[in-house]
Tab-separated table of C-alpha atoms in Angstrom:
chain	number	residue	atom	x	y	z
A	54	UNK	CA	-38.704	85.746	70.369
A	55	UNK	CA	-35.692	88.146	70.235
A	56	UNK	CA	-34.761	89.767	67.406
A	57	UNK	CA	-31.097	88.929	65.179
A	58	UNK	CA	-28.897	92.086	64.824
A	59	UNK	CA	-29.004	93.535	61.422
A	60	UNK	CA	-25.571	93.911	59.386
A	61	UNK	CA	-25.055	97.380	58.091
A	62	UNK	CA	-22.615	98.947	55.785
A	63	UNK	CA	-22.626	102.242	54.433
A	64	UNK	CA	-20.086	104.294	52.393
A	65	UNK	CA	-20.337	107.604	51.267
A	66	UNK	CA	-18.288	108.552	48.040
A	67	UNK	CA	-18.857	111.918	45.849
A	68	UNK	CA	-21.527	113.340	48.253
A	69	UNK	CA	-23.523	109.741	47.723
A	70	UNK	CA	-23.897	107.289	50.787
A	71	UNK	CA	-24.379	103.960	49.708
A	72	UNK	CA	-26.148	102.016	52.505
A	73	UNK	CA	-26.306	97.895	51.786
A	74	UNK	CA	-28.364	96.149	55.073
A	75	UNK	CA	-28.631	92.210	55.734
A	76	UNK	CA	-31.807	92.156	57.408
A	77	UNK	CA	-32.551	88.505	59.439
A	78	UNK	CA	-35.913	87.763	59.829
A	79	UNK	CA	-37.946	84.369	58.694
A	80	UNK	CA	-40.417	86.409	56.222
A	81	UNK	CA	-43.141	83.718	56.839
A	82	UNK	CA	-45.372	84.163	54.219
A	83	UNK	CA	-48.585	82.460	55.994
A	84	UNK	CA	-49.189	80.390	53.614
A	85	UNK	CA	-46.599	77.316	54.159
A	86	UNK	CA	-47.580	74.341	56.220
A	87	UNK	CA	-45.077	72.495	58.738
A	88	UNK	CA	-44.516	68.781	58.759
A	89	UNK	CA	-48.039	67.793	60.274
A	90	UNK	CA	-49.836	69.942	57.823
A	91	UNK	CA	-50.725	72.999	60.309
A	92	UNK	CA	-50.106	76.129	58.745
A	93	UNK	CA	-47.131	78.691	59.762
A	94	UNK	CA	-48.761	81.530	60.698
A	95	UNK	CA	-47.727	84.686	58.842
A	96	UNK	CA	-44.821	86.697	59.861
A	97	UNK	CA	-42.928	89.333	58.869
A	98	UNK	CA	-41.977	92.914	58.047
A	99	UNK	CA	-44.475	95.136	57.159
A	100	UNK	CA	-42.221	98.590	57.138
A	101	UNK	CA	-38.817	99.774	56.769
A	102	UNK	CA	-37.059	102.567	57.294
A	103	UNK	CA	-33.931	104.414	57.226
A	104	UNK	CA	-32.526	107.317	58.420
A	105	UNK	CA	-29.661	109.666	57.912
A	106	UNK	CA	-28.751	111.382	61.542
A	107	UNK	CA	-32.705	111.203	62.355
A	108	UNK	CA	-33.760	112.208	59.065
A	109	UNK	CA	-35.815	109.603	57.426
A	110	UNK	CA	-34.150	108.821	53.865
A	111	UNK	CA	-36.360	106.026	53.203
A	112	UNK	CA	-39.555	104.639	54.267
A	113	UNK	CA	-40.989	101.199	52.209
A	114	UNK	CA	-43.900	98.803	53.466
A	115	UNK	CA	-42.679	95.000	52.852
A	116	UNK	CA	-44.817	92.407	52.257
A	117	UNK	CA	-44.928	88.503	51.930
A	118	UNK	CA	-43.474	88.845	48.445
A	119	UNK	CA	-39.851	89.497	49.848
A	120	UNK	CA	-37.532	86.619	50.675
A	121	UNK	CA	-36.333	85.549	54.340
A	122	UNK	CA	-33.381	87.291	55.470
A	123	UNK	CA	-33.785	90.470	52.529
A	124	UNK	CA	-30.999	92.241	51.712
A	125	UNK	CA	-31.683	95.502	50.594
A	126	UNK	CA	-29.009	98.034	49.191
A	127	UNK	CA	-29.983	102.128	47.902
A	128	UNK	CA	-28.164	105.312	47.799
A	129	UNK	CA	-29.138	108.610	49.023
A	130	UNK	CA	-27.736	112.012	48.671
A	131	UNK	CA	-25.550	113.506	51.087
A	132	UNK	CA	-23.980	111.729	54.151
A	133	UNK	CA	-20.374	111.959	55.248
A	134	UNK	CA	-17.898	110.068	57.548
A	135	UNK	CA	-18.847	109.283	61.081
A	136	UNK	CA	-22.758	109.987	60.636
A	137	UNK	CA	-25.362	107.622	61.438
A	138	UNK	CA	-27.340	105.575	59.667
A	139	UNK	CA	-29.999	103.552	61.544
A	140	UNK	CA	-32.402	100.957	59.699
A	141	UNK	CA	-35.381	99.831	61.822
A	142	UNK	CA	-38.447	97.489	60.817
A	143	UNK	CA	-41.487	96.701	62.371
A	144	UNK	CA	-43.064	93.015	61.622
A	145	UNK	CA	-46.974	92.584	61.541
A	146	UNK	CA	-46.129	90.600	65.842
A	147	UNK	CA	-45.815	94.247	66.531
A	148	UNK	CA	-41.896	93.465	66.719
A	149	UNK	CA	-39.278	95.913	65.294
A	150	UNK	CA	-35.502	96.407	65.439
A	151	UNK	CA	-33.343	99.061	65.083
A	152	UNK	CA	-29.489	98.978	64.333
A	153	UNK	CA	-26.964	101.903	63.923
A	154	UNK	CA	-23.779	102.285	61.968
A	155	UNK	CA	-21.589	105.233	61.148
A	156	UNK	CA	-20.718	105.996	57.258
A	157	UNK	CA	-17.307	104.531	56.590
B	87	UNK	CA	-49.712	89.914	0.427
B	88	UNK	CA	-47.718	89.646	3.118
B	89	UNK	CA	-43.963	90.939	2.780
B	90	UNK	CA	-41.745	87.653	1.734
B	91	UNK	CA	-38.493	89.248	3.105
B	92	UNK	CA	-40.779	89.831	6.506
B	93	UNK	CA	-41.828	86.179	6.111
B	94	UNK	CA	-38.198	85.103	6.490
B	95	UNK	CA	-37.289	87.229	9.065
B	96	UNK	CA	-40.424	85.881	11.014
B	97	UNK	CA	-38.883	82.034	10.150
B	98	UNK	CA	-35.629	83.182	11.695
B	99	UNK	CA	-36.577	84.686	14.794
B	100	UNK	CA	-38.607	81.265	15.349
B	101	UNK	CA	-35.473	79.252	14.458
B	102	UNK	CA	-33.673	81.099	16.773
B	103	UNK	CA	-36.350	81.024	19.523
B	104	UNK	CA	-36.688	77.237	19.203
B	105	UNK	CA	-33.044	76.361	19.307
B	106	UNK	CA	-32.664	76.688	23.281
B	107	UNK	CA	-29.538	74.169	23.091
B	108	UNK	CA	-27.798	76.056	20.730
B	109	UNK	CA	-24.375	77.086	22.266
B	110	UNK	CA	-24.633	80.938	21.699
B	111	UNK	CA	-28.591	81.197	23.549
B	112	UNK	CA	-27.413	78.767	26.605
B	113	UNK	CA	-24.440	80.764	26.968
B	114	UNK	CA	-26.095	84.165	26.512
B	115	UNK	CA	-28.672	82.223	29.557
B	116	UNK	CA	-25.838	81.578	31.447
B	117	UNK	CA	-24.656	85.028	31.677
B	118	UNK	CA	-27.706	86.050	32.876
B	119	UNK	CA	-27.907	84.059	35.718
B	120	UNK	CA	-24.208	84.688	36.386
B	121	UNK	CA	-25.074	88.219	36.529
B	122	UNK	CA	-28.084	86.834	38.931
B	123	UNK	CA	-25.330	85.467	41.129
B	124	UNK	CA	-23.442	87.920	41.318
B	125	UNK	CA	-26.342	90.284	42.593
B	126	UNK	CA	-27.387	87.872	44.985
B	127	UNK	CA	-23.882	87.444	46.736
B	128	UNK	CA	-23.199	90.942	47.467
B	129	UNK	CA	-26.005	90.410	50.142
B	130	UNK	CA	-24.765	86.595	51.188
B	131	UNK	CA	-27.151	85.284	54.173
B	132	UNK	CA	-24.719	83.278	55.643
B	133	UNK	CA	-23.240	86.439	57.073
B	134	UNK	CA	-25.842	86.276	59.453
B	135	UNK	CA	-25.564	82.400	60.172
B	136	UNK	CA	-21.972	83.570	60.605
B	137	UNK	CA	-22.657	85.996	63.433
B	138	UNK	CA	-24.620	83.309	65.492
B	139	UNK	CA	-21.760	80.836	64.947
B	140	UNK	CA	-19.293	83.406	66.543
B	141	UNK	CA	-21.496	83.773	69.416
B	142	UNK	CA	-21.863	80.210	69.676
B	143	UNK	CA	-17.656	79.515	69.845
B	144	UNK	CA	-17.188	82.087	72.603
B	145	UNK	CA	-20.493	80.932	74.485
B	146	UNK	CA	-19.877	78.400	77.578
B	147	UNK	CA	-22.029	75.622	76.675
B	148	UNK	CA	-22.631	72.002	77.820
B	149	UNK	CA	-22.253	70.142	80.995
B	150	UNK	CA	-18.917	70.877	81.416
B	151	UNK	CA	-19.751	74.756	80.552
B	152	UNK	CA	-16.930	75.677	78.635
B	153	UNK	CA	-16.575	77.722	75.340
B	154	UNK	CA	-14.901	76.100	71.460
B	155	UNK	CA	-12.290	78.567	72.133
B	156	UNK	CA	-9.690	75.986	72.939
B	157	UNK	CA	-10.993	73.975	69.430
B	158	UNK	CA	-8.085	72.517	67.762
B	159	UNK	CA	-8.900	72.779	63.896
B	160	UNK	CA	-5.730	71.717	62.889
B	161	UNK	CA	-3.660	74.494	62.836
B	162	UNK	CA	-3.228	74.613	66.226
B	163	UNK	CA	-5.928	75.316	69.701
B	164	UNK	CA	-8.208	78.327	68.329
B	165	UNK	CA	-7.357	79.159	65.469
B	166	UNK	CA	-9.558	78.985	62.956
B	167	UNK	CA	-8.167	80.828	59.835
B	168	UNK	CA	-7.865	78.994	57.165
B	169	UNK	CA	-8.547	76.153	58.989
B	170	UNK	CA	-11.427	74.534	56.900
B	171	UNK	CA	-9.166	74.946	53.439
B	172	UNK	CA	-7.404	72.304	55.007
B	173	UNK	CA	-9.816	69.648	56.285
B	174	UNK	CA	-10.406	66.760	56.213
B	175	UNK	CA	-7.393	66.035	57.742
B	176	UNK	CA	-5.885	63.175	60.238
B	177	UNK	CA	-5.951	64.277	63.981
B	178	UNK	CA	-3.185	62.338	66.047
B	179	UNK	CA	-5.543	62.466	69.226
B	180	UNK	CA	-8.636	60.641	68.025
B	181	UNK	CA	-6.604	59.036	65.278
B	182	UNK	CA	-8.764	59.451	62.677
B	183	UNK	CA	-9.440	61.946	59.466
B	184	UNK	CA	-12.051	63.921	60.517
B	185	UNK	CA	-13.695	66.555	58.595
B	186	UNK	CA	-14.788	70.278	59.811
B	187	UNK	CA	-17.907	68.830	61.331
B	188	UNK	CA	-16.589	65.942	62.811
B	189	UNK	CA	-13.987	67.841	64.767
B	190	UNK	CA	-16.245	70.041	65.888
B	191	UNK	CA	-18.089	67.407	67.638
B	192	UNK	CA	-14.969	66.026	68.845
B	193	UNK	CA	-14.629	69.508	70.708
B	194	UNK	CA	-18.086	69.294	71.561
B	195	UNK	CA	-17.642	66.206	73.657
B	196	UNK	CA	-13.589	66.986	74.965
B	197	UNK	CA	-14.245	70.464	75.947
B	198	UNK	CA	-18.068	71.163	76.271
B	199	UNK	CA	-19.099	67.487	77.315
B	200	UNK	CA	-21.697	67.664	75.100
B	201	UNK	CA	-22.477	63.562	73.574
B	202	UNK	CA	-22.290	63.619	69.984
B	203	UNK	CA	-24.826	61.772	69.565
B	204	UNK	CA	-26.864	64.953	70.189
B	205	UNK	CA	-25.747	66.177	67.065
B	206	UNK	CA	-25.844	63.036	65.184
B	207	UNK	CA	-29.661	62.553	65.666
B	208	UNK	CA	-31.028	65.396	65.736
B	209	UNK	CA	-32.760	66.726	62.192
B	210	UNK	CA	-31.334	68.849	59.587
B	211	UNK	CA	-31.168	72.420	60.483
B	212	UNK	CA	-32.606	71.838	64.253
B	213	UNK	CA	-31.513	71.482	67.824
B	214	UNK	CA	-27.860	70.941	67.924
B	215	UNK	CA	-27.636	70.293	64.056
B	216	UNK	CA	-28.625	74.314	63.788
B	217	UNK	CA	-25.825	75.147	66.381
B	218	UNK	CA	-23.259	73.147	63.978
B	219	UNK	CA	-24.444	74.612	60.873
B	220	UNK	CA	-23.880	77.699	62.283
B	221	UNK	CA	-20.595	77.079	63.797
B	222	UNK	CA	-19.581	76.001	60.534
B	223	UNK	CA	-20.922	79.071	58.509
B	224	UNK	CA	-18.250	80.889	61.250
B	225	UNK	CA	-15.175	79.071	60.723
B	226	UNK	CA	-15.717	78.712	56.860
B	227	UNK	CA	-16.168	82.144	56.387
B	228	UNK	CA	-12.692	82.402	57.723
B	229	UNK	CA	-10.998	80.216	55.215
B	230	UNK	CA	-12.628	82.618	52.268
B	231	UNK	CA	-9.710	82.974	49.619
B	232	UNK	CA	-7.739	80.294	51.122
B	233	UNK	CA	-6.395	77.724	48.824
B	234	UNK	CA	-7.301	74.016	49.735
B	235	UNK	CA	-4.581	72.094	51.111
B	236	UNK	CA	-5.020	68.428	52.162
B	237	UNK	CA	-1.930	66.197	52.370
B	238	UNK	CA	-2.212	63.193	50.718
B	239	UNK	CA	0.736	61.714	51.246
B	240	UNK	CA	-0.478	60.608	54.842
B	241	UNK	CA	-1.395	57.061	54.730
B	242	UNK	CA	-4.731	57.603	56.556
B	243	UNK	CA	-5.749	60.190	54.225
B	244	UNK	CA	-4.615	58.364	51.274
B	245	UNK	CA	-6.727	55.122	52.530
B	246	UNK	CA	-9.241	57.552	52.605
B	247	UNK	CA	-9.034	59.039	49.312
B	248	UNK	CA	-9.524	55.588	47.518
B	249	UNK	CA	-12.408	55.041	49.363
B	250	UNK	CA	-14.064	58.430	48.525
B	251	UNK	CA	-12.794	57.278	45.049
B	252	UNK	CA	-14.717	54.178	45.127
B	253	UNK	CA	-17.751	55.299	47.138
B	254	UNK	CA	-18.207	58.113	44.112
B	255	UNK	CA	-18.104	55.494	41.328
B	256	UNK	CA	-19.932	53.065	43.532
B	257	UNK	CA	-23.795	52.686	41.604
B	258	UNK	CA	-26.831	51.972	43.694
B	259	UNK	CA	-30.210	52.664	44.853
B	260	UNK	CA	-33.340	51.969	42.736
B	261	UNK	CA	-32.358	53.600	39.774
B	262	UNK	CA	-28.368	52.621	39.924
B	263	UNK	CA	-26.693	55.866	40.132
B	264	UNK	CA	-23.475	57.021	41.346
B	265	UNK	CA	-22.417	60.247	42.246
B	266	UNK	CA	-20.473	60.154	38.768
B	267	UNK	CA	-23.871	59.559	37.013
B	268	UNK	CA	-24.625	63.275	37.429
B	269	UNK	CA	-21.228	64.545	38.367
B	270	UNK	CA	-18.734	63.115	35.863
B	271	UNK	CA	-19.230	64.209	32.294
B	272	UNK	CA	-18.395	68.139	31.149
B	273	UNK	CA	-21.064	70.505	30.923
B	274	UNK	CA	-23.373	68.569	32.354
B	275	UNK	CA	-26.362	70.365	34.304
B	276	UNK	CA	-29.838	69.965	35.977
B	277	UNK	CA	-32.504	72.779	34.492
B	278	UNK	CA	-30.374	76.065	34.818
B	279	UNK	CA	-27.822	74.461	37.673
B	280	UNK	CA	-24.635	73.342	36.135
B	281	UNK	CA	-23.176	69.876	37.474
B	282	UNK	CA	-19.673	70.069	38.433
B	283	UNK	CA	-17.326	67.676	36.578
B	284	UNK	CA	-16.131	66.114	40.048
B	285	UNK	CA	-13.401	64.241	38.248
B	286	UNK	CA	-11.437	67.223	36.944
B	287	UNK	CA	-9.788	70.051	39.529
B	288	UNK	CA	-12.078	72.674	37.400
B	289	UNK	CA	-14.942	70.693	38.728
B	290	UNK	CA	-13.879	69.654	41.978
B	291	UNK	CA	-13.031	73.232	43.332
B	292	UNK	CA	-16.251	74.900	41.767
B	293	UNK	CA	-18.708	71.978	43.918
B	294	UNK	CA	-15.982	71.443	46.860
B	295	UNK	CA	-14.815	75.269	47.086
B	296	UNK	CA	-18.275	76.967	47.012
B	297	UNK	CA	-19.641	74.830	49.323
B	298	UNK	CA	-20.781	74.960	52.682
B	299	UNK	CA	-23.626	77.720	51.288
B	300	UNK	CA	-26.480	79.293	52.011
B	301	UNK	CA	-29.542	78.612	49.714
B	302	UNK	CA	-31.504	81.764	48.166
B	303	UNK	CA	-34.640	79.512	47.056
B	304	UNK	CA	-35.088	78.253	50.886
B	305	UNK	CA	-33.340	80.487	52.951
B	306	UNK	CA	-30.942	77.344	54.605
B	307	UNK	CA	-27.535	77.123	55.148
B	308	UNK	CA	-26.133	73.938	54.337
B	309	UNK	CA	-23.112	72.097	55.610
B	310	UNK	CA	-20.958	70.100	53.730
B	311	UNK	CA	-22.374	67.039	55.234
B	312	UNK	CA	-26.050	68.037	54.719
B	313	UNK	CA	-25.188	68.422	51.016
B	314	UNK	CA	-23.446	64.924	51.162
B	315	UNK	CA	-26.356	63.889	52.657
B	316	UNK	CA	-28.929	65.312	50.104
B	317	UNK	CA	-27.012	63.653	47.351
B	318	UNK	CA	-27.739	60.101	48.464
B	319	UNK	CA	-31.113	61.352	49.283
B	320	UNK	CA	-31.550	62.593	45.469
B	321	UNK	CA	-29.884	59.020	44.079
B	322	UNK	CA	-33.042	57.487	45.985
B	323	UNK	CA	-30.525	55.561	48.726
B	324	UNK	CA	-30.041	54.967	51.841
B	325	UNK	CA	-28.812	58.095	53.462
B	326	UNK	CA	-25.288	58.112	54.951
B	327	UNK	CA	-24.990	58.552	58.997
B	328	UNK	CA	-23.788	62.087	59.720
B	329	UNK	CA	-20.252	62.300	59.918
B	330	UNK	CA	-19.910	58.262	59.000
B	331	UNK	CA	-16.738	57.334	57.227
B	332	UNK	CA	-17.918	57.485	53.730
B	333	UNK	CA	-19.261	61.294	54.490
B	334	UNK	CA	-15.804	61.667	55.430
B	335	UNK	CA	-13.761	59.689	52.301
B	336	UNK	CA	-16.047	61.415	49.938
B	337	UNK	CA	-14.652	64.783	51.288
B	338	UNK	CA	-11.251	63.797	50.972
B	339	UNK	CA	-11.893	62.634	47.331
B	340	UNK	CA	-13.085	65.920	46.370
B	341	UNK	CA	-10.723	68.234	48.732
B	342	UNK	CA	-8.290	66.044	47.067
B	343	UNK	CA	-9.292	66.576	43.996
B	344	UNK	CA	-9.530	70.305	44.397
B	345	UNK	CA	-6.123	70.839	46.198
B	346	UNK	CA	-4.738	73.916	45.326
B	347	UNK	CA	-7.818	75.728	43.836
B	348	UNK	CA	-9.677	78.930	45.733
B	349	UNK	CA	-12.100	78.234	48.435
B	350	UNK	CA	-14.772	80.757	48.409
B	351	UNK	CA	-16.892	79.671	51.216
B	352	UNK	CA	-19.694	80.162	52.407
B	353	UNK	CA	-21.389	80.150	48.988
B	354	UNK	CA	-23.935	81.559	47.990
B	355	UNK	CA	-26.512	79.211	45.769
B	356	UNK	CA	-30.035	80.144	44.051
């Protein structure tokens, strides 16, 4: 299945780059069942990371604990106008996504 | 001995504790989940819903393989802001008050050929109901901080309007409750959920104005007719038709209701 494009903001202020990311993915925690009673087989994001023009800035494992479609918003130091900021996950189907956006 | 002036201060804390209806602790409660709210819609979901519906306008579709672009909302072919602040409205070329996702079906058919009754039977939040909900996460999102305007004074919409009136006073179902049962007394609510006070514009705009919305506790996004839908569900009834007339006269009860006040669609719910 193809992957839904993140939504990215990030805004740098006083030498601090806020990033705030939308993330869509279904988070299937494995341990629902469907309709007939099968069980939904366990999907989604095992890590995340994000980097600040190729420099990692943050690097999390997710689990089954974190809700479909996560939002996640953190600041880091440094970042200015017109850099890049690039979030990109990896789900336990051996999918992963990765989305740019320049600092605003 | 135990201190007695510790002994009372014990008492109190358990008075205060065990009062949970008291005014001051609900309120202090309700802040809390306010705050909770508040958190929750800087990321709203339905941004994402949002995106697909976008693709979905300007995507030829259907037999006739043509795009929504040429929709008319209302305000004119294509244009869709601030279009939804002012459904449901009468359309002189079906002749009938149609709300957001009745229209949108109407364009379905007209421009994309696609038979509505594709969308009418299939289930909530698959096939071409999915498509919909999305479509309608897009154009709602543009009518955010638009103020509802429905005109009343047109005789369909008017008709209309009664009938919403009497279909939300109207008691049935095994346990003989109306939608003004749980939705028309103040401060009324269900566990931590307040219940709107349909019946006043305060009320009106905070149920009709927030939604359509995407759900935090189930990850859906909801259209104004699958919450319509859900609320005969909950009074134990016989569920409306989607997009049947008393979907529609409901909507014009409470659009009515809330003319004037701030849409903030999509919402965001817990």
């Amino acid at each position: 299945m193809a992957t839904k494009p993140m939504r990215i903001r990030a805004a740098a202020k006083d030498g601090v780059t806020e990033v705030k990311a939308l993330i869509a993915h279904e988070m299937e925690t494995g341990q629902r069942k469907d309709a007939n009673g099968a069980v939904i087989p366990a999907w989604f994001i095992t890590e995340l990371s994000v980097s600040h023009n190729g420099k990692v800035v943050l690097a999390s494992e997710f689990g089954t604990a974190v809700s479909k479609n996560p939002y996640l918003a953190f600041k880091f130091k440094g970042g200015a106008t017109g850099d890049k900021v690039a979030v990109s996950w990896k789900d336990n189907k051996g999918e992963s996504r990765t989305d740019e956006v320049a600092i605003g | 001995m135990e201190n007695p002036q510790k002994k009372l201060a014990c008492l109190l804390a358990v008075l205060a504790v065990s009062a949970p209806l008291g005014a001051q602790t609900s309120d202090k409660l309700m802040e809390g989940i306010n705050e909770y709210r508040e958190a929750l819609a800087d990321g709203n979901p339905s941004e994402l819903v949002a995106a697909e519906g976008e693709e979905l306008w300007k995507l030829k579709r259907g037999p006739k393989n043509a795009t929504l672009e040429k929709c008319d909302l209302g305000l004119g072919p294509g244009v869709i802001k601030g279009a939804s602040a002012q459904m449901p409205r009468f359309f002189k070329d079906t002749g009938k008050v149609q709300d957001l996702e009745t229209r949108l079906m109407t364009c379905m058919e007209t421009l994309q050929g696609i038979d509505p009754k594709e969308v009418v039977n299939a289930r909530w939040l698959k096939g071409e109901k999915e498509k919909m909900a999305a479509l309608v996460a897009y154009i709602v999102t543009e009518s955010n901080g638009h103020k509802v305007k429905v005109d009343l004074n047109n005789p369909a919409m008017k008709k209309m309007y009664d009938m919403g009136k009497l279909a939300f006073y109207y008691r049935t179902g095994p346990m003989d409750f109306s939608c003004a049962t749980c939705h028309g007394d103040q401060g009324k609510r269900i566990r931590m959920q307040e219940l709107p006070d349909l019946r006043t514009h305060e009320g009106a705009i905070a149920g009709w104005g927030s939604w359509p919305a995407y759900r935090v506790s189930n990850g859906q996004f909801w259209t104004m007719q699958h919450r319509l839908n859900d609320c005969y569900r909950q009074q134990r009834t016989a569920e409306p038709i989607y997009g049947s007339d008393v979907t529609i006269a409901l909507s014009v009860y409470l659009a009515g209701k809330a003319n004037g006040g701030k849409v903030v669609t999509p919402g965001i719910k817990r």
